[in-house]
Amino acid sequence: MLNKKKLDSEPIVEFSPGKDSYINARKKGATRWILAHLFHGSNKFFIIIIIFTIILSANLSSIIYIIIGETISALLSGLTALLGNYILILLTLGITGPILRILSRMLIEILAQRTERDARKEFFTNLLG
């Protein structure tokens, strides 16, 4: 006597494509597929950090010009005691802005490589199965 449950179950294979979590996005088009991969898992966290660092570095770059103007005003009015503080602020802003830009570009590259890895994995899975 054969067990019907045993016949209805999936066969155990060594290389199976597994569950495809992007099948709905793939049916709706390439843009939806890319967005589904971008906003999958911990990538959302990277996107938030990227947006935050880009905005922060742009603001720091614009603040530098304001501080330079205040430094020149302080120098012309004879307040030389404030020059040391302004120099430290300018140095800090001048270093922090490029570091944030490098960080955001590195995170963009990590996100691109993750998307490429997922696309390659999905392609080969569909090719094999």
CSV table of C-alpha atoms in Angstrom, one decimal, residues 20-28:
chain,number,residue,atom,x,y,z
A,20,ASP,CA,11.4,33.0,-5.3
A,21,SER,CA,10.4,36.1,-3.4
A,22,TYR,CA,10.7,38.4,-6.4
A,23,ILE,CA,8.3,36.6,-8.8
A,24,ASN,CA,5.5,39.3,-8.5
A,25,ALA,CA,8.0,42.1,-9.0
A,26,ARG,CA,9.4,40.3,-12.1
A,27,LYS,CA,6.0,40.0,-13.6
A,28,LYS,CA,5.3,43.8,-13.2
